[in-house]
């Protein structure tokens, strides 16, 4: 004959175990639901949308027509070329400047380190629109301060925003000013975890500063630099605000980026199927470039 008290206690323990097992799922459920609604669903819906065309206000299945149209679109290739030019010039220069600044702040300057770090990082937290408007005023051909300084020393005005070449330079300058400090902080954090024993051993062996930098600092910073390169590559392919406000993609589409071309098709021409196809091609390009960067860096994780 079973003991009622023992049986009741066993049921209580089982209920407690069941409730404690469900607790993690209950806690993560709100975040998971919001992720599905605001991230998962749009990703899947835009993929479906990329296979449709809008006819008389109704989306109809069109197979691969948007992708075929995309690969025959000369303006898309021009936007892709502009994005790659900005990427190939801006990212290496920005990472090099960030490495130099991080090393200077890490070892060369004993006073005012805190204020200098804040000063270099401040552009990162500045509004993108405010940054672009400031550069719009600074680079104005007629009233900008840079051309005022140049004419004061006898150099002709530079058409920063009206010439295809100088418009690209203007966009790159704006990006460098904004994002160099962000990468500097990441690299500075990486420098602070490098063991000092390595530098002390190198000094005993008579290694120069340059030798220590390339033999210790750069190899130890490899994961951090890889992260900075990957994030900068993704950021360049998402470049929109600066270009939209500074040049509007001009002159003659010289600064048209793939993200801005996506915006024009989606929100100016309301061709959401074609814009979705552009978005997925951008995702594939970013994934491919990130894969190459991981392979070049030799990171297997």
CSV table of C-alpha atoms in Angstrom, one decimal:
chain,number,residue,atom,x,y,z
A,1,UNK,CA,0.0,0.0,0.0
A,2,UNK,CA,1.5,3.3,-1.1
A,3,UNK,CA,2.1,6.1,1.4
A,4,UNK,CA,-0.1,9.2,0.5
A,5,UNK,CA,2.4,11.6,2.0
A,6,UNK,CA,5.3,10.1,0.0
A,7,UNK,CA,3.3,10.1,-3.3
A,8,UNK,CA,2.3,13.8,-2.7
A,9,UNK,CA,6.0,14.7,-2.2
A,10,UNK,CA,7.0,12.9,-5.4
A,11,UNK,CA,4.5,14.8,-7.4
A,12,UNK,CA,5.6,18.1,-5.9
A,13,UNK,CA,9.2,17.3,-6.9
A,14,UNK,CA,8.2,16.4,-10.4
A,15,UNK,CA,6.2,19.6,-10.8
A,16,UNK,CA,9.1,21.6,-9.5
A,17,UNK,CA,11.5,19.9,-11.9
A,18,UNK,CA,9.1,20.6,-14.8
A,19,UNK,CA,8.7,24.2,-13.9
A,20,UNK,CA,12.4,24.8,-13.5
A,21,UNK,CA,13.0,23.1,-16.9
A,22,UNK,CA,10.6,25.5,-18.6
A,23,UNK,CA,12.0,28.6,-16.9
A,24,UNK,CA,14.8,29.3,-19.4
A,25,UNK,CA,12.3,29.1,-22.3
A,26,UNK,CA,9.9,31.4,-20.6
A,27,UNK,CA,12.7,34.0,-20.0
A,28,UNK,CA,14.0,34.0,-23.6
A,29,UNK,CA,10.5,33.8,-25.2
A,30,UNK,CA,9.9,37.6,-25.4
A,31,UNK,CA,13.3,38.1,-27.1
A,32,UNK,CA,12.8,35.2,-29.4
A,33,UNK,CA,9.3,36.4,-30.4
A,34,UNK,CA,10.5,39.9,-31.1
A,35,UNK,CA,13.5,38.5,-33.1
A,36,UNK,CA,11.1,36.4,-35.2
A,37,UNK,CA,8.7,39.3,-35.8
A,38,UNK,CA,11.3,42.1,-36.6
A,39,UNK,CA,14.2,40.1,-38.0
A,40,UNK,CA,13.3,36.6,-39.0
A,41,UNK,CA,10.0,37.4,-40.8
A,42,UNK,CA,11.4,40.4,-42.8
A,43,UNK,CA,14.4,38.3,-43.9
A,44,UNK,CA,12.3,35.5,-45.2
A,45,UNK,CA,9.6,37.8,-46.7
A,46,UNK,CA,12.2,39.8,-48.6
A,47,UNK,CA,13.7,36.6,-50.0
A,48,UNK,CA,10.3,35.6,-51.3
A,49,UNK,CA,9.7,39.2,-52.5
A,50,UNK,CA,12.9,39.0,-54.6
A,51,UNK,CA,11.2,36.4,-56.8
A,52,UNK,CA,8.2,38.6,-57.5
A,53,UNK,CA,7.3,41.7,-59.6
A,54,UNK,CA,4.6,44.2,-58.9
A,55,UNK,CA,1.9,44.3,-61.6
A,56,UNK,CA,-1.0,46.8,-61.1
A,57,UNK,CA,-0.4,46.8,-57.3
A,58,UNK,CA,-0.2,43.0,-57.0
A,59,UNK,CA,2.9,41.0,-56.5
A,60,UNK,CA,3.2,38.0,-58.9
A,61,UNK,CA,5.8,35.3,-59.0
A,62,UNK,CA,8.4,36.0,-61.6
A,63,UNK,CA,11.0,33.4,-61.0
A,64,UNK,CA,14.6,34.6,-61.4
A,65,UNK,CA,13.7,37.6,-63.5
A,66,UNK,CA,14.8,40.1,-60.9
A,67,UNK,CA,18.2,38.5,-60.6
A,68,UNK,CA,18.6,38.2,-64.4
A,69,UNK,CA,17.7,41.9,-64.7
A,70,UNK,CA,20.2,42.7,-61.9
A,71,UNK,CA,23.1,41.0,-63.7
A,72,UNK,CA,22.3,43.0,-66.8
A,73,UNK,CA,22.0,46.3,-65.0
A,74,UNK,CA,24.9,48.6,-65.9
A,75,UNK,CA,24.0,51.0,-63.1
A,76,UNK,CA,24.2,48.2,-60.5
A,77,UNK,CA,27.7,47.4,-61.7
A,78,UNK,CA,28.7,51.1,-61.5
A,79,UNK,CA,27.4,51.2,-57.9
A,80,UNK,CA,29.3,48.0,-57.1
A,81,UNK,CA,32.4,49.5,-58.6
A,82,UNK,CA,32.1,52.7,-56.6
A,83,UNK,CA,31.6,50.7,-53.4
A,84,UNK,CA,34.7,48.6,-54.1
A,85,UNK,CA,36.8,51.7,-54.8
A,86,UNK,CA,35.7,53.2,-51.5
A,87,UNK,CA,36.3,49.9,-49.7
A,88,UNK,CA,39.8,49.3,-51.2
A,89,UNK,CA,41.0,52.8,-50.3
A,90,UNK,CA,39.2,53.6,-47.1
A,91,UNK,CA,39.4,50.4,-45.1
A,92,UNK,CA,43.2,49.9,-45.3
A,93,UNK,CA,43.9,53.6,-44.6
A,94,UNK,CA,41.4,53.6,-41.7
A,95,UNK,CA,42.8,50.5,-40.1
A,96,UNK,CA,46.4,51.7,-40.4
A,97,UNK,CA,45.5,55.1,-38.9
A,98,UNK,CA,43.6,53.3,-36.1
A,99,UNK,CA,46.6,51.0,-35.4
A,100,UNK,CA,49.0,54.0,-35.2
A,101,UNK,CA,46.7,56.1,-33.0
A,102,UNK,CA,46.1,53.1,-30.7
A,103,UNK,CA,49.8,52.4,-30.3
A,104,UNK,CA,50.5,56.1,-29.6
A,105,UNK,CA,47.8,56.3,-26.9
A,106,UNK,CA,48.9,52.9,-25.5
A,107,UNK,CA,52.6,53.7,-25.0
A,108,UNK,CA,53.7,57.1,-26.2
A,109,UNK,CA,51.6,59.6,-24.3
A,110,UNK,CA,51.5,59.6,-20.5
A,111,UNK,CA,49.3,62.6,-20.0
A,112,UNK,CA,45.8,63.4,-21.3
A,113,UNK,CA,45.3,59.8,-22.5
A,114,UNK,CA,41.6,59.8,-21.3
A,115,UNK,CA,40.6,63.1,-23.0
A,116,UNK,CA,42.4,62.1,-26.3
A,117,UNK,CA,40.6,58.7,-26.3
A,118,UNK,CA,37.3,60.5,-25.9
A,119,UNK,CA,38.2,63.1,-28.6
A,120,UNK,CA,39.0,60.4,-31.1
A,121,UNK,CA,35.9,58.3,-30.2
A,122,UNK,CA,33.5,61.2,-30.2
A,123,UNK,CA,32.9,61.2,-34.0
A,124,UNK,CA,31.6,57.6,-33.7
A,125,UNK,CA,28.7,58.6,-31.4
A,126,UNK,CA,27.9,61.7,-33.5
A,127,UNK,CA,24.8,61.6,-35.6
A,128,UNK,CA,25.5,60.4,-39.1
A,129,UNK,CA,23.3,63.2,-40.5
A,130,UNK,CA,25.1,65.8,-38.4
A,131,UNK,CA,28.5,64.5,-39.6
A,132,UNK,CA,27.4,64.7,-43.2
A,133,UNK,CA,26.0,68.2,-42.8
A,134,UNK,CA,29.3,69.4,-41.2
A,135,UNK,CA,31.3,68.0,-44.1
A,136,UNK,CA,28.8,69.5,-46.5
A,137,UNK,CA,29.6,72.9,-45.1
A,138,UNK,CA,33.4,72.3,-44.8
A,139,UNK,CA,33.7,71.0,-48.4
A,140,UNK,CA,31.5,73.6,-50.0
A,141,UNK,CA,33.2,74.8,-53.2
A,142,UNK,CA,32.4,78.5,-52.7
A,143,UNK,CA,32.1,79.0,-49.0
A,144,UNK,CA,33.8,75.9,-47.4
A,145,UNK,CA,36.6,76.5,-45.0
A,146,UNK,CA,39.0,74.1,-46.8
A,147,UNK,CA,38.8,76.0,-50.1
A,148,UNK,CA,39.1,79.3,-48.2
A,149,UNK,CA,42.4,78.1,-46.7
A,150,UNK,CA,43.6,76.8,-50.1
A,151,UNK,CA,42.9,80.1,-51.9
A,152,UNK,CA,44.5,82.0,-49.1
A,153,UNK,CA,47.8,80.2,-49.9
A,154,UNK,CA,47.4,80.6,-53.6
A,155,UNK,CA,45.9,77.2,-54.5
A,156,UNK,CA,42.8,77.0,-56.7
A,157,UNK,CA,39.5,75.9,-55.3
A,158,UNK,CA,38.8,72.2,-55.4
A,159,UNK,CA,35.3,71.0,-56.6
A,160,UNK,CA,35.0,68.6,-53.7
A,161,UNK,CA,31.4,67.7,-54.3
A,162,UNK,CA,31.0,68.5,-58.0
A,163,UNK,CA,33.8,66.5,-59.5
A,164,UNK,CA,33.5,62.6,-59.8
A,165,UNK,CA,37.0,62.0,-58.4
A,166,UNK,CA,36.9,64.6,-55.6
A,167,UNK,CA,33.4,63.5,-54.7
A,168,UNK,CA,34.7,60.0,-53.9
A,169,UNK,CA,37.6,61.6,-52.0
A,170,UNK,CA,35.1,63.7,-50.0
A,171,UNK,CA,33.0,60.6,-49.0
A,172,UNK,CA,36.2,58.7,-48.0
A,173,UNK,CA,37.3,61.6,-45.8
A,174,UNK,CA,33.9,61.8,-44.1
A,175,UNK,CA,34.0,58.0,-43.4
A,176,UNK,CA,37.6,58.2,-42.1
A,177,UNK,CA,36.8,61.0,-39.7
A,178,UNK,CA,33.9,59.1,-38.3
A,179,UNK,CA,35.1,55.5,-38.0
A,180,UNK,CA,38.8,55.7,-37.3
A,181,UNK,CA,38.2,56.4,-33.6
A,182,UNK,CA,35.9,53.4,-33.4
A,183,UNK,CA,38.5,51.0,-34.7
A,184,UNK,CA,41.2,52.7,-32.6
A,185,UNK,CA,39.2,51.8,-29.4
A,186,UNK,CA,38.9,48.2,-30.5
A,187,UNK,CA,42.6,47.9,-31.3
A,188,UNK,CA,43.5,49.7,-28.1
A,189,UNK,CA,41.6,47.1,-26.1
A,190,UNK,CA,43.5,44.4,-28.0
A,191,UNK,CA,46.8,46.0,-27.2
A,192,UNK,CA,46.1,46.1,-23.5
A,193,UNK,CA,45.8,42.3,-23.2
A,194,UNK,CA,49.1,41.5,-24.9
A,195,UNK,CA,51.4,40.1,-22.2
A,196,UNK,CA,54.2,42.5,-21.2
A,197,UNK,CA,56.5,39.5,-20.8
A,198,UNK,CA,56.8,39.2,-24.5
A,199,UNK,CA,58.1,42.8,-24.9
A,200,UNK,CA,60.5,42.4,-22.0
A,201,UNK,CA,61.9,39.2,-23.5
A,202,UNK,CA,62.3,40.9,-26.8
A,203,UNK,CA,64.1,43.9,-25.2
A,204,UNK,CA,66.6,41.5,-23.5
A,205,UNK,CA,67.2,40.0,-27.0
A,206,UNK,CA,67.9,43.5,-28.3
A,207,UNK,CA,64.9,43.8,-30.6
A,208,UNK,CA,64.2,47.3,-31.9
A,209,UNK,CA,60.8,49.0,-31.6
A,210,UNK,CA,59.9,48.2,-35.2
A,211,UNK,CA,60.9,44.6,-34.8
A,212,UNK,CA,58.8,44.3,-31.6
A,213,UNK,CA,55.8,45.8,-33.5
A,214,UNK,CA,55.9,43.4,-36.4
A,215,UNK,CA,57.0,40.3,-34.4
A,216,UNK,CA,54.8,40.7,-31.3
A,217,UNK,CA,52.1,43.4,-31.7
A,218,UNK,CA,50.8,42.6,-35.1
A,219,UNK,CA,50.6,38.7,-34.6
A,220,UNK,CA,49.0,39.2,-31.2
A,221,UNK,CA,46.5,41.7,-32.7
A,222,UNK,CA,45.5,39.4,-35.6
A,223,UNK,CA,42.0,38.4,-34.3
A,224,UNK,CA,41.3,42.1,-33.4
A,225,UNK,CA,42.5,43.3,-36.8
A,226,UNK,CA,40.4,40.6,-38.5
A,227,UNK,CA,37.3,41.7,-36.6
A,228,UNK,CA,38.0,45.3,-37.6
A,229,UNK,CA,38.5,44.5,-41.3
A,230,UNK,CA,35.3,42.3,-41.4
A,231,UNK,CA,33.2,44.9,-39.6
A,232,UNK,CA,34.6,47.7,-41.8
A,233,UNK,CA,33.8,45.7,-45.0
A,234,UNK,CA,30.2,45.2,-43.9
A,235,UNK,CA,29.9,48.9,-42.9
A,236,UNK,CA,31.2,50.0,-46.3
A,237,UNK,CA,28.6,47.9,-48.1
A,238,UNK,CA,26.0,49.5,-45.9
A,239,UNK,CA,27.2,53.0,-46.7
A,240,UNK,CA,24.3,55.3,-47.3
A,241,UNK,CA,23.8,58.4,-45.0
A,242,UNK,CA,27.0,60.2,-45.8
A,243,UNK,CA,26.6,59.7,-49.6
A,244,UNK,CA,22.9,60.5,-49.5
A,245,UNK,CA,23.5,63.9,-47.8
A,246,UNK,CA,26.9,64.8,-49.2
A,247,UNK,CA,26.5,64.0,-52.9
A,248,UNK,CA,23.1,62.3,-53.4
A,249,UNK,CA,25.0,59.6,-55.4
A,250,UNK,CA,26.4,62.1,-57.9
A,251,UNK,CA,27.9,63.7,-59.8
A,252,UNK,CA,27.1,61.4,-62.7
A,253,UNK,CA,26.6,58.5,-60.3
A,254,UNK,CA,30.2,58.7,-59.3
A,255,UNK,CA,29.4,58.1,-55.6
A,256,UNK,CA,26.4,55.8,-56.1
A,257,UNK,CA,26.8,52.9,-53.7
A,258,UNK,CA,24.9,49.6,-53.8
A,259,UNK,CA,22.9,50.5,-50.6
A,260,UNK,CA,21.9,53.8,-52.1
A,261,UNK,CA,20.9,52.0,-55.4
A,262,UNK,CA,18.9,49.6,-53.3
A,263,UNK,CA,17.1,52.5,-51.5
A,264,UNK,CA,16.3,54.2,-54.8
A,265,UNK,CA,14.7,51.1,-56.3
A,266,UNK,CA,12.8,50.2,-53.1
A,267,UNK,CA,11.7,53.6,-51.8
A,268,UNK,CA,11.7,55.9,-54.8
A,269,UNK,CA,10.6,53.6,-57.5
A,270,UNK,CA,8.7,51.2,-55.1
A,271,UNK,CA,10.2,48.2,-57.0
A,272,UNK,CA,10.5,46.1,-53.8
A,273,UNK,CA,11.1,42.8,-55.7
A,274,UNK,CA,14.1,44.2,-57.5
A,275,UNK,CA,15.4,45.9,-54.3
A,276,UNK,CA,15.1,42.6,-52.4
A,277,UNK,CA,17.2,40.9,-55.1
A,278,UNK,CA,19.9,43.6,-54.7
A,279,UNK,CA,19.8,43.1,-51.0
A,280,UNK,CA,20.4,39.4,-51.3
A,281,UNK,CA,23.2,39.8,-53.8
A,282,UNK,CA,24.9,42.3,-51.4
A,283,UNK,CA,24.6,39.7,-48.6
A,284,UNK,CA,26.3,37.1,-50.8
A,285,UNK,CA,29.1,39.5,-51.7
A,286,UNK,CA,29.7,40.4,-48.0
A,287,UNK,CA,29.7,36.7,-47.0
A,288,UNK,CA,32.2,35.9,-49.8
A,289,UNK,CA,34.5,38.8,-48.8
A,290,UNK,CA,34.4,37.9,-45.1
A,291,UNK,CA,35.3,34.3,-46.1
A,292,UNK,CA,38.3,35.5,-48.0
A,293,UNK,CA,39.4,37.7,-45.1
A,294,UNK,CA,39.2,34.7,-42.7
A,295,UNK,CA,41.2,32.6,-45.1
A,296,UNK,CA,43.9,35.2,-45.6
A,297,UNK,CA,44.1,35.7,-41.8
A,298,UNK,CA,44.4,31.9,-41.4
A,299,UNK,CA,41.7,32.0,-38.7
A,300,UNK,CA,40.0,28.5,-38.6
A,301,UNK,CA,37.5,29.4,-35.8
